[in-house]
Coordinates of N, CA and C in Angstrom, one line a residue:
X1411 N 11.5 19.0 14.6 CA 10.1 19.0 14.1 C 9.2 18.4 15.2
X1412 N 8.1 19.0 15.5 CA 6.9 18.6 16.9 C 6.4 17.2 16.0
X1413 N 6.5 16.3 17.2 CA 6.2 14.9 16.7 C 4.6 14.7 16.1
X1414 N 3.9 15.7 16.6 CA 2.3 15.8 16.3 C 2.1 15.5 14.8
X1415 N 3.1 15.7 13.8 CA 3.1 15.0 12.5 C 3.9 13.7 12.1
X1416 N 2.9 13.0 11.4 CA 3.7 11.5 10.6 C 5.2 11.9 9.9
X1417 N 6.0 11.3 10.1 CA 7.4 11.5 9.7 C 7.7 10.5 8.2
X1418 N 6.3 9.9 8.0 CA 6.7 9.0 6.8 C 4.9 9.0 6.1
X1419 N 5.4 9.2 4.3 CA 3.9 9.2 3.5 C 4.0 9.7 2.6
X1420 N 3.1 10.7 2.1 CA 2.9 11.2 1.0 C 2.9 12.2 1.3
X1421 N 3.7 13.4 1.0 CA 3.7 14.9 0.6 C 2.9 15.4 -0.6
X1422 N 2.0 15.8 -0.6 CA 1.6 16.4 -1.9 C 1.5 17.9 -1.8
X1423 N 1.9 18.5 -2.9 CA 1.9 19.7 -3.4 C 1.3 20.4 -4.1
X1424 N 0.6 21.5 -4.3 CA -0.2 22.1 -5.2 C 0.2 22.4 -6.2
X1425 N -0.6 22.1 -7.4 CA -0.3 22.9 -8.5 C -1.1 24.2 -8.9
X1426 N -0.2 24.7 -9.9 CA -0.3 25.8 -10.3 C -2.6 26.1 -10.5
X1427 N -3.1 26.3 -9.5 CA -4.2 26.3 -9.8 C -5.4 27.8 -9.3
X1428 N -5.3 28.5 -10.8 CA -5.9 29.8 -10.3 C -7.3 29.8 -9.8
X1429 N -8.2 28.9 -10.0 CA -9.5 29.2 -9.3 C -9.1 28.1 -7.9
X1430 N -9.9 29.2 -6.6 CA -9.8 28.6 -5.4 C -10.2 27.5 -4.9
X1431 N -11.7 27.9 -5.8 CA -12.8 26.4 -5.3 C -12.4 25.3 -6.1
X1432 N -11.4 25.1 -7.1 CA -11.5 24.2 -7.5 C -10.5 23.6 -7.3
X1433 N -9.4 24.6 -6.5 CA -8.2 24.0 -5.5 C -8.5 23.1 -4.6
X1434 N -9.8 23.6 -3.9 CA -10.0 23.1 -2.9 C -10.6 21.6 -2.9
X1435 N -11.8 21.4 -3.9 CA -11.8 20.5 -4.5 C -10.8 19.6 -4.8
X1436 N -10.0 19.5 -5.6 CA -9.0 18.8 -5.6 C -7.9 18.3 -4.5
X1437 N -7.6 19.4 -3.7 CA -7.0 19.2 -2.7 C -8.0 18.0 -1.6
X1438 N -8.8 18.4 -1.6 CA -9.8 17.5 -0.7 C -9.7 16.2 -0.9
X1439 N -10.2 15.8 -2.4 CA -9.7 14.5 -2.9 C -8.5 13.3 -2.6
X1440 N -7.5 14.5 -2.7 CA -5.8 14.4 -2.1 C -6.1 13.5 -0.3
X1441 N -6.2 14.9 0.0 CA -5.9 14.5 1.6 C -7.3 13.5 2.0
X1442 N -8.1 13.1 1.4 CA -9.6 12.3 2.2 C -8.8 11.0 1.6
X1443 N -7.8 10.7 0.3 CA -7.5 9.4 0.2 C -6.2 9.1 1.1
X1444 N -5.9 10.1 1.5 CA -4.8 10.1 2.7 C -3.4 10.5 2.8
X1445 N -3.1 11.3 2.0 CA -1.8 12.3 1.9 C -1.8 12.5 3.3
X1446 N -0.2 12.9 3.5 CA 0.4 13.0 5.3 C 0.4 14.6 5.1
X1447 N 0.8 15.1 4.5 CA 1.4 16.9 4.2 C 1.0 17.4 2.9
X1448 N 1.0 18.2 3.2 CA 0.4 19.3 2.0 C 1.4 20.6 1.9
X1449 N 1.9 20.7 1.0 CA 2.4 22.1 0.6 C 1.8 22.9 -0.7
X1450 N 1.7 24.3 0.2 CA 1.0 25.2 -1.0 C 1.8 25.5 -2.3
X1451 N 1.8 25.4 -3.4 CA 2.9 26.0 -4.0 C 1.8 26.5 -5.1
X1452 N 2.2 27.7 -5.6 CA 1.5 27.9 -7.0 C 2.2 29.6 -7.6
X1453 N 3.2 29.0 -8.5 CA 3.9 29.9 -9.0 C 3.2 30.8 -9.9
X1454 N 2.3 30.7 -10.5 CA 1.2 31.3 -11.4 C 0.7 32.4 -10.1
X1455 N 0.2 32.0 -9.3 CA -0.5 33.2 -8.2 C 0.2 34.6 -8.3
X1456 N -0.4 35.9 -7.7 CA 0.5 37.1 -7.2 C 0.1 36.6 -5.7
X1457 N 0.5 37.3 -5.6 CA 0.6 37.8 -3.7 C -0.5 37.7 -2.8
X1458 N -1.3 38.9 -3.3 CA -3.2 38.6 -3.1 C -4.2 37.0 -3.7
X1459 N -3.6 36.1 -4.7 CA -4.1 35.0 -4.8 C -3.2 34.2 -3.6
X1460 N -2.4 33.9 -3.3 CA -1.5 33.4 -2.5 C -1.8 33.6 -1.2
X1461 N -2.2 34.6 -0.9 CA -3.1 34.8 0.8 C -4.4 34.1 0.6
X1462 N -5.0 34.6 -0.2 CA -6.6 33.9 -0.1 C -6.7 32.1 -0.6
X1463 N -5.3 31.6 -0.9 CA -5.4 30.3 -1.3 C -4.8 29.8 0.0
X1464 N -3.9 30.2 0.7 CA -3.6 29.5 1.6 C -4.5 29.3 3.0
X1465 N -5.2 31.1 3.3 CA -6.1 30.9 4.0 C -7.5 29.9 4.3
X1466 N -7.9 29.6 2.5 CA -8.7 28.5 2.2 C -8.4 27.3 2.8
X1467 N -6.6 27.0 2.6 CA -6.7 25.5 2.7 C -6.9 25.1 4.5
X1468 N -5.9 26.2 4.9 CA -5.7 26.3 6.3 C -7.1 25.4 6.9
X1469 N -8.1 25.5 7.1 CA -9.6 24.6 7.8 C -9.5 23.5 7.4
X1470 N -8.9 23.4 5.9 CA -9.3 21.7 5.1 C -8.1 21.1 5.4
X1471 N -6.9 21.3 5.8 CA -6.2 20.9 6.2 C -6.1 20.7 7.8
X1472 N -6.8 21.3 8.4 CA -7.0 20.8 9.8 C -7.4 20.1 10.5
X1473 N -8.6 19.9 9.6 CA -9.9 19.3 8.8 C -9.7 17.7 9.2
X1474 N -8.4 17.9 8.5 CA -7.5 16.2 8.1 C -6.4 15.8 8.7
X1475 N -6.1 16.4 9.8 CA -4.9 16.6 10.5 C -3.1 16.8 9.6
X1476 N -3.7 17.2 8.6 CA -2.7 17.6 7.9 C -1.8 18.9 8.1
X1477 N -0.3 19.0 8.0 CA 0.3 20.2 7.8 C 0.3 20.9 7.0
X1478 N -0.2 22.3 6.8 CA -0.2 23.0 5.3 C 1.3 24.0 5.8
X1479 N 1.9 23.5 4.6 CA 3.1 24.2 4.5 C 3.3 25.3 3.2
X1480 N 3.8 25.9 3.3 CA 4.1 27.2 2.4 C 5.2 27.3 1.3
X1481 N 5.4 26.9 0.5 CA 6.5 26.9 -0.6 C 7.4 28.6 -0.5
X1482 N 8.5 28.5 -0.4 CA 9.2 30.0 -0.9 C 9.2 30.8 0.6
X1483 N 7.5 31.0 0.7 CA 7.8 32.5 1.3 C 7.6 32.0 3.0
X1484 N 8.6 31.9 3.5 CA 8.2 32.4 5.0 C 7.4 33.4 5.7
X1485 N 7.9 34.2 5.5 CA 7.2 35.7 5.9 C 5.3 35.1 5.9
X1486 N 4.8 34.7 4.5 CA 3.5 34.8 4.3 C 3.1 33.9 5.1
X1487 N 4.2 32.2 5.0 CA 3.8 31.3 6.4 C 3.5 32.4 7.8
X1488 N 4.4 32.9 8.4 CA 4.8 33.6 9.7 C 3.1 34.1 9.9
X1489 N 2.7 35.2 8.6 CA 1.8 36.1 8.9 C 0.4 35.6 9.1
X1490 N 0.2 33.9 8.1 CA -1.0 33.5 8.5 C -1.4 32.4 9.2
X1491 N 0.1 32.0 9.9 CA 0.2 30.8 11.0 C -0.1 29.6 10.4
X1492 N 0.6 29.1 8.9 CA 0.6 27.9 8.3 C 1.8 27.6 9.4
X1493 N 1.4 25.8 9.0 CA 2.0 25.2 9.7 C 3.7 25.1 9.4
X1494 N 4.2 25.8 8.3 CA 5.7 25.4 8.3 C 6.1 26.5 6.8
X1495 N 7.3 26.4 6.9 CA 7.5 26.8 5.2 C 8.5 25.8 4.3
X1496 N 8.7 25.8 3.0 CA 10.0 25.3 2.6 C 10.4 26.3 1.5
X1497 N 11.8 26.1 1.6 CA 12.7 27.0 1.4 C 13.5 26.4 0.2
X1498 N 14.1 27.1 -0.8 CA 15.1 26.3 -2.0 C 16.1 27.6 -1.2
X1499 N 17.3 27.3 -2.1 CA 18.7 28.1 -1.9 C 18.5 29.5 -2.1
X1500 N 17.3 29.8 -2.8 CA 17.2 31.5 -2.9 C 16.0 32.4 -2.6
X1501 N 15.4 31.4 -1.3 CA 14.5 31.7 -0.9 C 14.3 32.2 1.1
X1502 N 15.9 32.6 0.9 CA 16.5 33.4 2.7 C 17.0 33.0 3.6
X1503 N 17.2 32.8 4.7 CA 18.4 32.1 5.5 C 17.2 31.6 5.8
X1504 N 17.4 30.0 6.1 CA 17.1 29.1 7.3 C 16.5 29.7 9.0
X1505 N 17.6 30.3 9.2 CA 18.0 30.5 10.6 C 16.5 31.6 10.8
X1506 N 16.6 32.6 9.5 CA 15.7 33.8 10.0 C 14.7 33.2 10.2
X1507 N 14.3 32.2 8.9 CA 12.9 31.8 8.9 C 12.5 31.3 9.9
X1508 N 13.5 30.4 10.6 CA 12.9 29.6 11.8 C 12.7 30.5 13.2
X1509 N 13.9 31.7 13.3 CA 12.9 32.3 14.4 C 11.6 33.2 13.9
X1510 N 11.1 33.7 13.2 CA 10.2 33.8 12.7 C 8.9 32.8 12.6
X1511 N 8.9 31.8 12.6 CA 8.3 30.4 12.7 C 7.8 29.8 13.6
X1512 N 9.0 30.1 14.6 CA 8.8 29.2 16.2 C 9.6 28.0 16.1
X1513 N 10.0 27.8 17.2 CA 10.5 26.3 17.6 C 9.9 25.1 16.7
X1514 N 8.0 25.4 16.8 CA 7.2 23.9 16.8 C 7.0 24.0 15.1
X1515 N 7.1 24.8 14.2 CA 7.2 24.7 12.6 C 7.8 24.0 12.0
X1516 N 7.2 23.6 11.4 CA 7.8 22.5 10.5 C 8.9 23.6 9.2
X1517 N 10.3 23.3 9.1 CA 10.8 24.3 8.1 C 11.5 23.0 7.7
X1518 N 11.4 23.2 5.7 CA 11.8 22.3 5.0 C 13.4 23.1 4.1
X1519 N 13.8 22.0 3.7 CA 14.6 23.0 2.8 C 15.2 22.0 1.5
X1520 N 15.4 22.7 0.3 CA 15.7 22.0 -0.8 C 17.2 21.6 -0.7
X1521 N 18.0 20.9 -0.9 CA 19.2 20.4 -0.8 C 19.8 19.9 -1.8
X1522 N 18.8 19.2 -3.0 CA 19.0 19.3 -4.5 C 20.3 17.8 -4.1
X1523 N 21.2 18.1 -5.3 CA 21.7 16.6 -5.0 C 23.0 17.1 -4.3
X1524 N 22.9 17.8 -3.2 CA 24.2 18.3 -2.3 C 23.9 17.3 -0.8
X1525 N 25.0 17.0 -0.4 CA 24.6 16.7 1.3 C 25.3 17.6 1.7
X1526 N 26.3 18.4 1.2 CA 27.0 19.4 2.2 C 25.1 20.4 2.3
X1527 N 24.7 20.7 1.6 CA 23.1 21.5 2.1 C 22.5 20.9 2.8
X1528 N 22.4 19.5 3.1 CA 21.8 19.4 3.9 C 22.3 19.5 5.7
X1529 N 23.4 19.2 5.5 CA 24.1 19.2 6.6 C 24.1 20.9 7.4
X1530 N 24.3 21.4 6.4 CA 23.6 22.8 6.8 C 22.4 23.5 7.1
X1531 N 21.7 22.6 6.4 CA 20.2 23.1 7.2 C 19.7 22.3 8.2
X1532 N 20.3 20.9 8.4 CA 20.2 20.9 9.5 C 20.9 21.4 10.4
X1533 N 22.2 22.3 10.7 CA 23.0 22.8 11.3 C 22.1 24.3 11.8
X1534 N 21.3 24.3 11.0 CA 20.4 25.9 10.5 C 18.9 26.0 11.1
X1535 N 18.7 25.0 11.8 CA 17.2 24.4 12.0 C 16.4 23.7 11.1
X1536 N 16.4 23.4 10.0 CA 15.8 22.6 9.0 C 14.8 21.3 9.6
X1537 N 13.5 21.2 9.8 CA 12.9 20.0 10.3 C 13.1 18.8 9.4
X1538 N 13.3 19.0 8.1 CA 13.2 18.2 7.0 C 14.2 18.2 5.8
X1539 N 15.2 17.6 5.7 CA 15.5 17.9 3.9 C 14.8 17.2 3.0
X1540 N 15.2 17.7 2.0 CA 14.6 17.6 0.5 C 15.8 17.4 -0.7
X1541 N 15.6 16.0 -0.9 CA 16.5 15.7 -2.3 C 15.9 15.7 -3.6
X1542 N 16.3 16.0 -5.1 CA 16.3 15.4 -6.1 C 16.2 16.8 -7.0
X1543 N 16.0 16.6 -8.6 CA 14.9 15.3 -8.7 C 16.0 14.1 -9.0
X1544 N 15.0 12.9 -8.8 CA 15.3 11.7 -9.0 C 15.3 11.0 -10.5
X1545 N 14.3 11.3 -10.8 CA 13.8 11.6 -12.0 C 13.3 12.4 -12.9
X1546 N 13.3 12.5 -14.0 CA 12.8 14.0 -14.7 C 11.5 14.4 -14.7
X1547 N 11.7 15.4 -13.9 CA 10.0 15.7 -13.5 C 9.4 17.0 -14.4
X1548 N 8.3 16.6 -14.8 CA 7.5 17.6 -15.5 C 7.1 19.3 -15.4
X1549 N 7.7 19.0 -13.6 CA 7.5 20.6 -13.3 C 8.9 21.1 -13.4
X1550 N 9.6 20.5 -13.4 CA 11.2 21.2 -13.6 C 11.9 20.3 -14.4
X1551 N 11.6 20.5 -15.6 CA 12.7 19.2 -16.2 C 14.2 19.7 -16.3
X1552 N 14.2 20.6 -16.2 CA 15.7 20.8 -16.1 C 16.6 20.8 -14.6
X1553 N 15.8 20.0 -13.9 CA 16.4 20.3 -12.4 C 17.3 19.3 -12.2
X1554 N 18.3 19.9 -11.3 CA 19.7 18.9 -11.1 C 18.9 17.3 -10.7
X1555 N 19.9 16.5 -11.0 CA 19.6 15.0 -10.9 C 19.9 14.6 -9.5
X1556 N 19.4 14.2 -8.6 CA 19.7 13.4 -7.5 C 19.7 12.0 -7.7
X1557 N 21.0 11.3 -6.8 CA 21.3 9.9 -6.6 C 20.7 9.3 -5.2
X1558 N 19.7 7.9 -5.7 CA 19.8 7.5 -4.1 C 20.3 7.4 -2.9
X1559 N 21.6 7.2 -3.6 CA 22.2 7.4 -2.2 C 22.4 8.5 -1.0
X1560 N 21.7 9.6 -1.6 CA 22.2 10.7 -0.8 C 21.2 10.8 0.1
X1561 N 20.0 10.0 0.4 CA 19.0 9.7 1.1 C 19.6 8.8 2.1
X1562 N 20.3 7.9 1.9 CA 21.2 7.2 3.1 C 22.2 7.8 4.0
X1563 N 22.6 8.5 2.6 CA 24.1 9.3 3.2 C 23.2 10.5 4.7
X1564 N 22.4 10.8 4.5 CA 21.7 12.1 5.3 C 21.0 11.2 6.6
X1565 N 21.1 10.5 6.5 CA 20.3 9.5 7.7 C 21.2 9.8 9.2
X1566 N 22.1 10.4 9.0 CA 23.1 10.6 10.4 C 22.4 12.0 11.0
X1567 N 21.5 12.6 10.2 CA 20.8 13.9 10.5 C 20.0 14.0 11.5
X1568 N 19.2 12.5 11.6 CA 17.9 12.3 11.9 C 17.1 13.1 12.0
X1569 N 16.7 13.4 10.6 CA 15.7 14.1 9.9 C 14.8 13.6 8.9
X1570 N 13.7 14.0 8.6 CA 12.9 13.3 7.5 C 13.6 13.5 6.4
X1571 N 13.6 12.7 5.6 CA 14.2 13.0 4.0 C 13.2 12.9 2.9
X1572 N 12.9 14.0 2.4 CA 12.1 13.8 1.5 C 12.7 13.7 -0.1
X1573 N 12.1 13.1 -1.0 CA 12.5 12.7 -2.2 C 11.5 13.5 -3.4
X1574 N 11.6 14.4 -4.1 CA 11.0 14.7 -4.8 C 11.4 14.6 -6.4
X1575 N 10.6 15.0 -7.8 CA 11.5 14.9 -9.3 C 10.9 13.7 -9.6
X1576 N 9.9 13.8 -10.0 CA 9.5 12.7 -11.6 C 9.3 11.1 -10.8
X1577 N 8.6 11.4 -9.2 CA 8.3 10.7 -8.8 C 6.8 9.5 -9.2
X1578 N 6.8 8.3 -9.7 CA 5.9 7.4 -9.7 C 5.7 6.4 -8.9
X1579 N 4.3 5.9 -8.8 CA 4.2 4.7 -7.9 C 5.4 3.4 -8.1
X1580 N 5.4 3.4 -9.5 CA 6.5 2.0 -10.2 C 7.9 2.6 -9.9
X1581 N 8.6 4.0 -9.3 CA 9.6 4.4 -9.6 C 10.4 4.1 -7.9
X1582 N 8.5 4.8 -6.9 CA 9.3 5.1 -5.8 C 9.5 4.3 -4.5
X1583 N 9.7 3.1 -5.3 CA 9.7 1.6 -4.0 C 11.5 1.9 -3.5
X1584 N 12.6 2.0 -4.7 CA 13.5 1.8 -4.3 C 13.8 3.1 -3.7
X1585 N 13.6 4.4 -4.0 CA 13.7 5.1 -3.3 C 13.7 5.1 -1.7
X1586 N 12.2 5.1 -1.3 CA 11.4 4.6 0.2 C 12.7 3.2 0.6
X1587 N 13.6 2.2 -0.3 CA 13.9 1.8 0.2 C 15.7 2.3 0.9
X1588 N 16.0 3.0 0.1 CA 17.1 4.3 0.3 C 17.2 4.9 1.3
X1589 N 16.0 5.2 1.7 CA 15.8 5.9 3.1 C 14.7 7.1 3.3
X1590 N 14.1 7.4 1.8 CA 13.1 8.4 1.8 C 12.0 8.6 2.5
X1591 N 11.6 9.0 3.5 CA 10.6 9.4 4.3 C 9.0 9.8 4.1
X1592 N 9.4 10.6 2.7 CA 8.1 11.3 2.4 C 8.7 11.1 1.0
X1593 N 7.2 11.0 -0.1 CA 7.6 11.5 -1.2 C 6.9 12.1 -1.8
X1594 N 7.3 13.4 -2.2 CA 7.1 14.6 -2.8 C 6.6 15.0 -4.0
X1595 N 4.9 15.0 -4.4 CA 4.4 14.5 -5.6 C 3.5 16.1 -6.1
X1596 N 3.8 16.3 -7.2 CA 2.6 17.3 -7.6 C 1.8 16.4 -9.0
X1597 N 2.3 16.3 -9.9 CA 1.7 15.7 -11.6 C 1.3 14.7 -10.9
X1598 N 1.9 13.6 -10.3 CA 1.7 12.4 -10.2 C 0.5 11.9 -9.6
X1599 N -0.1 13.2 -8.6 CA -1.6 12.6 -7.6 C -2.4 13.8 -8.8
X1600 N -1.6 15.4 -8.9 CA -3.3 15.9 -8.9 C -3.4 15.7 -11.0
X1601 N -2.5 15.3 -11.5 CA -2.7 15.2 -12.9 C -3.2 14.1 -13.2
X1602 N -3.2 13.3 -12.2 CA -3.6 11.6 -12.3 C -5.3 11.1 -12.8
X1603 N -5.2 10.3 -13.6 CA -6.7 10.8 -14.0 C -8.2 10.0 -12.9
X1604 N -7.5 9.1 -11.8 CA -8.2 8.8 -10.5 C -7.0 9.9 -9.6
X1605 N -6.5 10.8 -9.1 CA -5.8 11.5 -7.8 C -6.2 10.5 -6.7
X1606 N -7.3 10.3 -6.3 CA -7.7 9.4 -5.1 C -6.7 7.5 -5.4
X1607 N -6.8 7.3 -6.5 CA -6.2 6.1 -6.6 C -4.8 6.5 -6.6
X1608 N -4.2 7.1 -7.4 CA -2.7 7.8 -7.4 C -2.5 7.7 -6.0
X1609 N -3.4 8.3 -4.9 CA -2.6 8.5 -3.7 C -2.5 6.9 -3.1
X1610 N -2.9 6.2 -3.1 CA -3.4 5.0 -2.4 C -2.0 4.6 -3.1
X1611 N -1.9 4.0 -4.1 CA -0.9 3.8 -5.0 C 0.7 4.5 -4.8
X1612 N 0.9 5.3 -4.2 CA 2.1 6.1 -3.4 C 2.0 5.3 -2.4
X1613 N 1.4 5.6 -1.3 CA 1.2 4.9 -0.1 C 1.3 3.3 0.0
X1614 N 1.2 2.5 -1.1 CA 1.4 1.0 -0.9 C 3.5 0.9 -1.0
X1615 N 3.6 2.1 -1.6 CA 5.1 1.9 -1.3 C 5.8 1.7 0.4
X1616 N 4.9 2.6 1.4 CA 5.4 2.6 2.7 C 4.9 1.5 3.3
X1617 N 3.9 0.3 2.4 CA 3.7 -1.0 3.4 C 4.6 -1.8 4.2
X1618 N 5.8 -2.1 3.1 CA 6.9 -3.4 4.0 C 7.7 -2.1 5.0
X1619 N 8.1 -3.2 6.0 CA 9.0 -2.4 6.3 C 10.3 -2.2 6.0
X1620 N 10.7 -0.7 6.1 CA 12.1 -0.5 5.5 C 13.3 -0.5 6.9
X1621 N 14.2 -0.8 6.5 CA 15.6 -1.4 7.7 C 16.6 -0.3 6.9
X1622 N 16.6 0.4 7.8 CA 18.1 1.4 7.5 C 19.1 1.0 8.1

């Protein structure tokens, strides 16, 4: 992954949100109180909302020296030169996406509570894995459960590890102390009823420092 991005912070994620301007709005809030990354996601979209939302964010994210990354689809990363994509298990090989991408792309990948997946995507080019959930999260409550430990266990990668799943300010100190890198928030900043305090509130978890 090109060092030009923080390897520790807040990831936030979009939610499911069909008007643009008020994406943007919101997102702005996000990244001005200081999120590190940004990922597009919004499963409600078709295809045509999904170009014209990522296009939007693309300036406001630049804006803030943020990465806008693309949930799922590569391809649509590739075609409008977002900064990266992430990938779950049934969303294409690693390997294509990344030549497709370039060397300097950020490509993430879900790994859920396996480390044999991670070890493979980073075998695969993967800049980042992604564990959990950790806890039961509102956008997937039925998603496999991740253990902290598999945040330590992945440290031989030297990769970011991101931690996502039913993440809170009160929940995610021991995590970050596990070895989590980034943590992975959608409900928790944009459903929060200050988002700007939410994010500040994430971020006091990366104050001490952590000793791996």
């Amino acid at each position: 992954m090109t060092s030009r991005w923080p390897r520790r912070g807040l990831y936030a994620i979009t939610p499911d949100e069909a008007d643009t301007a008020r994406l943007l709005r919101r997102v702005e809030t996000v990244l001005g109180a200081g999120a590190h990354w940004l990922q597009y996601r919004n499963k409600a979209a078709d295809a045509a909302l999904q170009r014209e939302q990522v296009r939007a964010l693309q300036p406001l994210c630049r804006a803030h020296g943020v990465p806008l990354i693309v949930n799922d689809d590569w391809r649509l990363a590739a075609e409008l030169g977002a900064d990266g994509a992430h990938l779950g298990e049934d969303d294409g090989a690693l390997a294509a996406a990344r030549a497709a991408l370039g060397a300097e792309a950020i490509l993430g990948a879900s790994c859920y509570d396996d480390i044999g997946l991670a070890r493979a995507a980073a075998a695969h080019g993967a800049s980042y894995v992604a564990f959990g959930a950790f806890f039961v999260s509102p956008t997937k409550p039925n998603a496999r459960r991740a253990a902290p430990e598999l945040l330590a266990q992945a440290a031989p990668l030297g990769l970011p590890r991101v931690a996502i799943g039913g993440i809170a300010p009160d929940n995610a100190r021991p995590l970050v102390d596990a070895g989590a890198d980034l943590l992975a928030v959608i409900s928790g900043v944009f459903d929060a009823p200050d988002p700007a305090a939410a994010v500040r509130a994430y971020l006091s978890c990366f104050q001490e420092p952590r000793h791996d």
